[in-house]
Structures are given as C-alpha cells and as structure tokens.
Amino acid sequence: MAQAQLSIDLSALQSNWRALDAKSGPGVQTAATVKANGYGLGAGHVAHALAHAGARRFFVAVAEEGIAVRAALGPDLPIHVYSGHMDGDSRLIAEAGLIPMLNSAEQLARHLETLPGHPFGIQLDSGMNRLGMEAPEWEAVAEIALAQGAQLVMSHLACADEPDHPMNAQQLAAFRRMTDGIGVPRSLAATGGVLLGPEYHFEITRPGIGLYGAAPFMDAQPVVRLSIPVIQIRDVMAGETVGYGNTYTAPRDMRLATIAAGYADGISRALSGKATLWAGDTPCPLVGRVSMDLLTIDVSNAPEPPEWLDLLGPHQGVDALADVIGTIGYEILTSLGQRHARRYL
Ligand SMILES: *Cc1c(COP(=O)(O)O)cnc(C)c1O
C-alpha cells in the first residue's frame, strides 16, 4: 500500500481543550471552533471527541459545515455559524439547528423574516474590518436584536497572537463600548484571546488552532503525525540530477528514497529543496522538486534504509514545517490532503 498515514491523536486534542478550558475561570464556557472540516482533521471525529472532553458549544464558518458537526453531536449542543445567515441558508439553518452569527442589518432582517423565532447571535466588528456590524449599524439595530432574543454577541481579535500589540486593548475597549450592559452572553477570545487573560474571556471562548496543537498555544500537545511510505530506494552518483527540471545535482554519492506523497496531498510545492523529513530520529533532507504524488529524500544518513519517513511527527510539528515556507500551522493543517489514510487514535 502506497498511501501515507495521517494519525490524528484525539486524546491529545481532548487534552488541549481541557488545558485551554483551564485557562479561564469556572464561569466561562470554553467552546470549540471546528470550521474547515475541523482544521482539516475531520469535523465529525473532532467534534465528537471534543464533546466527550466537555465542550458544549461549537462554531463553524459556513452553514454547510454545520451538517457534519450536527450529525456527530446529535440534536442538542449549539452550533454557531460565523458567516451568519446568507441568502439561501434558511432551510439548512433550520434543519441542522444552527445559530447564525448575524453580521449586518441585512442579515438580521433576512433572519427575522425567513426564520422568525429561530435562535441567532450577533457578530460585531471591533476593528478588524472583516466581519460584523460596526458601531453605528449595531446602534441602529441593537434594540430589535436584543428584543428578538439574540443569544450571543461576539467579535474577533486581529492581533491576539501578539500579546503586546496595542490592538488587543483597543478592540477590547471597542467591544465593551458596544456591548456593556446588554445582558447577553459575549465572546471575544479565540485561542490567542484565551491566552491574553481573563478580561478577554467574557462568558464564552471559542478556540480553534490551539486544540489542534499549534501556535499560539505553545503548551499544546501535538495532534497530527504524517508518515509517508518509501516506494523505492536508489543510489545515485555525484553529478547525477534528481527530479523535474534537474533542479538538484547530487554533490556526492548518495542514497535516495522516493516516497508516496506530493503536492496533490497538500505538501506545498514551495517546500521543494527546503523541507526535512525524519527516518526515526535521523533528519533527511527533501531534494529536488515536490511533484504531484512523489517526494525524493536524501536518506544517506539513515542507519538503515527506511520504510517510512515522517513529514509531521515528534521531530517536526505543524508550526516548524510552516516556518520553512513562511506560512502558519493553520495552513499546513487545513491543506492536509484527502488521499492520506486517516487513523484516529
Ligand atoms: C477561526 C476563528 C476562530 C478560531 O480561531 P483560532 O485562532 O483558530 O483559535 C474564532 N473566531 C473566529 C471569528 C474565527 O474566524
């Protein structure tokens, strides 16, 4: 079998949820963000495991993502939708029992017209200028929204992964100006906000990335391991070239392993010539280009010809791999391909 193995450690995921939950007081509910198919790890598996760990509320990005989460959770636990109530979503929102976080007066009107009496929340913009109502729009509709029973009012921080950034305090102040005294549960903190401290927690936090084992939650346990099987090993002589475009010329006699994963599996072509994989404890550089289904790895230093190489594992987490090509752990996780054999531990 030439299929890479993606192992997903659900008990590490659960520990990460508990560890983030322990960072806020007993009056604060720690929810879980499981958008983008649970950050690429499988929304159903992830939501189910987190519910067992104690999560009682979930967030997705778009209504369609709520279907798999609802199927995994059963009918009772609330699932919120960050993109709110889009045209055409009413049936899905009603059937899956989703709570749209309404981002504009227009969405509020749509929701109250098409699904009167169905739960909703409100998303405010406290300065990020991405989603949510700004202060004047909120002022215009707050009375109606609160009278109609808004269940949660939230906003999102732009710089929470930089604790000393002045934007954090600015957004906190803006959020408080818009919401102090409304008498409805509030949420401002994702993973970064949880780590900023209690004044950012309000009634509900909604971490994502920290659950999946990545920065800015530095104490997180790693959740994923990606092991790729070796298809073939060959010896090349100094001066021979490797892979598409002849971009790599062997500087000395060396031993290469050709392994079964490539950019079609979410392994960015930008890693060509830059990544390191691991044969047990031995680092083995990727040489030449990443191709669609294959990588070529210099295994000259491995004590014996390896059968598997780890791209993600104990020696290299998602953040370390992300650093190699100037991206973030979020992108590494959500790019993980559909061709890997997924094992849930
Ligand atoms: C993705 C997202 C989150 C979760 O953020 P993390 O940084 O992954 O913890 C929370 N809130 C909103 C609005 C989001 O888009």
PDB file of N, CA and C and ligand atoms in Angstrom, residues 33 35 39 59 61 82 123 130-131 154-156 188-192 206-210 212 215-216 330, ligand 1:
ATOM      1  N   THR A  33     -13.950  25.807  18.030  1.00  0.00           N
ATOM      2  CA  THR A  33     -14.108  26.144  16.616  1.00  0.00           C
ATOM      3  C   THR A  33     -13.665  24.939  15.777  1.00  0.00           C
ATOM      4  N   LYS A  35     -14.392  24.706  12.280  1.00  0.00           N
ATOM      5  CA  LYS A  35     -14.600  25.068  10.871  1.00  0.00           C
ATOM      6  C   LYS A  35     -13.574  24.355   9.981  1.00  0.00           C
ATOM      7  N   TYR A  39     -10.359  21.970  11.032  1.00  0.00           N
ATOM      8  CA  TYR A  39      -8.990  22.342  10.660  1.00  0.00           C
ATOM      9  C   TYR A  39      -8.306  21.209   9.879  1.00  0.00           C
ATOM     10  N   PHE A  59     -18.454  26.089  16.842  1.00  0.00           N
ATOM     11  CA  PHE A  59     -18.512  27.150  15.829  1.00  0.00           C
ATOM     12  C   PHE A  59     -17.980  26.627  14.495  1.00  0.00           C
ATOM     13  N   ALA A  61     -17.611  27.904  10.067  1.00  0.00           N
ATOM     14  CA  ALA A  61     -17.515  29.124   9.256  1.00  0.00           C
ATOM     15  C   ALA A  61     -18.756  29.325   8.396  1.00  0.00           C
ATOM     16  N   TYR A  82     -20.176  31.439  11.785  1.00  0.00           N
ATOM     17  CA  TYR A  82     -19.547  32.764  11.733  1.00  0.00           C
ATOM     18  C   TYR A  82     -20.027  33.614  10.560  1.00  0.00           C
ATOM     19  N   GLN A 123     -22.623  39.226  15.346  1.00  0.00           N
ATOM     20  CA  GLN A 123     -21.174  39.447  15.271  1.00  0.00           C
ATOM     21  C   GLN A 123     -20.918  40.937  15.044  1.00  0.00           C
ATOM     22  N   ARG A 130     -13.333  42.908   9.099  1.00  0.00           N
ATOM     23  CA  ARG A 130     -13.501  41.703   8.300  1.00  0.00           C
ATOM     24  C   ARG A 130     -14.969  41.311   8.313  1.00  0.00           C
ATOM     25  N   LEU A 131     -15.488  40.871   9.453  1.00  0.00           N
ATOM     26  CA  LEU A 131     -16.904  40.528   9.548  1.00  0.00           C
ATOM     27  C   LEU A 131     -17.522  41.282  10.716  1.00  0.00           C
ATOM     28  N   MET A 154     -20.692  38.518  19.700  1.00  0.00           N
ATOM     29  CA  MET A 154     -19.263  38.229  19.613  1.00  0.00           C
ATOM     30  C   MET A 154     -18.515  39.226  18.735  1.00  0.00           C
ATOM     31  N   SER A 155     -17.198  39.238  18.899  1.00  0.00           N
ATOM     32  CA  SER A 155     -16.323  39.940  17.965  1.00  0.00           C
ATOM     33  C   SER A 155     -15.012  39.147  17.898  1.00  0.00           C
ATOM     34  N   HIS A 156     -14.104  39.552  17.030  1.00  0.00           N
ATOM     35  CA  HIS A 156     -12.889  38.759  16.797  1.00  0.00           C
ATOM     36  C   HIS A 156     -11.669  39.670  16.823  1.00  0.00           C
ATOM     37  N   LEU A 188     -15.264  37.065  22.849  1.00  0.00           N
ATOM     38  CA  LEU A 188     -14.257  37.813  22.090  1.00  0.00           C
ATOM     39  C   LEU A 188     -13.038  36.948  21.757  1.00  0.00           C
ATOM     40  N   ALA A 189     -12.777  35.921  22.561  1.00  0.00           N
ATOM     41  CA  ALA A 189     -11.489  35.229  22.500  1.00  0.00           C
ATOM     42  C   ALA A 189     -11.518  33.953  21.670  1.00  0.00           C
ATOM     43  N   ALA A 190     -10.609  33.858  20.694  1.00  0.00           N
ATOM     44  CA  ALA A 190     -10.230  32.586  20.081  1.00  0.00           C
ATOM     45  C   ALA A 190      -9.001  32.097  20.867  1.00  0.00           C
ATOM     46  N   THR A 191      -8.167  31.238  20.291  1.00  0.00           N
ATOM     47  CA  THR A 191      -7.022  30.713  21.049  1.00  0.00           C
ATOM     48  C   THR A 191      -6.161  31.835  21.624  1.00  0.00           C
ATOM     49  N   GLY A 192      -5.782  32.777  20.772  1.00  0.00           N
ATOM     50  CA  GLY A 192      -4.915  33.864  21.225  1.00  0.00           C
ATOM     51  C   GLY A 192      -5.562  34.659  22.342  1.00  0.00           C
ATOM     52  N   ARG A 206     -13.832  30.626  22.261  1.00  0.00           N
ATOM     53  CA  ARG A 206     -14.087  29.753  21.099  1.00  0.00           C
ATOM     54  C   ARG A 206     -12.777  29.424  20.384  1.00  0.00           C
ATOM     55  N   PRO A 207     -11.846  28.763  21.107  1.00  0.00           N
ATOM     56  CA  PRO A 207     -10.557  28.438  20.486  1.00  0.00           C
ATOM     57  C   PRO A 207     -10.688  27.432  19.344  1.00  0.00           C
ATOM     58  N   GLY A 208      -9.776  27.550  18.399  1.00  0.00           N
ATOM     59  CA  GLY A 208      -9.643  26.589  17.309  1.00  0.00           C
ATOM     60  C   GLY A 208      -8.237  26.022  17.305  1.00  0.00           C
ATOM     61  N   ILE A 209      -7.304  26.751  16.728  1.00  0.00           N
ATOM     62  CA  ILE A 209      -5.973  26.213  16.417  1.00  0.00           C
ATOM     63  C   ILE A 209      -5.280  25.571  17.612  1.00  0.00           C
ATOM     64  N   GLY A 210      -5.440  26.127  18.796  1.00  0.00           N
ATOM     65  CA  GLY A 210      -4.766  25.549  19.968  1.00  0.00           C
ATOM     66  C   GLY A 210      -5.218  24.122  20.245  1.00  0.00           C
ATOM     67  N   TYR A 212      -5.850  21.958  18.069  1.00  0.00           N
ATOM     68  CA  TYR A 212      -5.235  21.090  17.068  1.00  0.00           C
ATOM     69  C   TYR A 212      -3.712  21.049  17.210  1.00  0.00           C
ATOM     70  N   ALA A 215       0.563  26.873  17.345  1.00  0.00           N
ATOM     71  CA  ALA A 215       0.736  28.227  17.869  1.00  0.00           C
ATOM     72  C   ALA A 215      -0.523  29.046  17.600  1.00  0.00           C
ATOM     73  N   PRO A 216      -0.859  29.964  18.485  1.00  0.00           N
ATOM     74  CA  PRO A 216      -0.040  30.478  19.592  1.00  0.00           C
ATOM     75  C   PRO A 216      -0.131  29.706  20.906  1.00  0.00           C
ATOM     76  N   TYR A 330      -1.969  26.820  10.749  1.00  0.00           N
ATOM     77  CA  TYR A 330      -3.355  26.725  10.261  1.00  0.00           C
ATOM     78  C   TYR A 330      -3.383  26.249   8.805  1.00  0.00           C
TER      79      TYR A 330
HETATM   80  C1  LIG B   1     -11.202  30.830  13.060  1.00  0.00           C
HETATM   81  C2  LIG B   1     -11.897  31.678  14.052  1.00  0.00           C
HETATM   82  C3  LIG B   1     -11.779  31.407  15.429  1.00  0.00           C
HETATM   83  C4  LIG B   1     -10.799  30.392  15.978  1.00  0.00           C
HETATM   84  O1  LIG B   1      -9.522  30.990  15.900  1.00  0.00           O
HETATM   85  P1  LIG B   1      -8.175  30.248  16.349  1.00  0.00           P
HETATM   86  O2  LIG B   1      -7.143  31.275  16.129  1.00  0.00           O
HETATM   87  O3  LIG B   1      -8.031  29.082  15.446  1.00  0.00           O
HETATM   88  O4  LIG B   1      -8.328  29.858  17.768  1.00  0.00           O
HETATM   89  C5  LIG B   1     -12.558  32.135  16.306  1.00  0.00           C
HETATM   90  N1  LIG B   1     -13.372  33.124  15.850  1.00  0.00           N
HETATM   91  C6  LIG B   1     -13.484  33.429  14.553  1.00  0.00           C
HETATM   92  C7  LIG B   1     -14.398  34.520  14.128  1.00  0.00           C
HETATM   93  C8  LIG B   1     -12.750  32.737  13.607  1.00  0.00           C
HETATM   94  O5  LIG B   1     -12.848  33.058  12.310  1.00  0.00           O
END
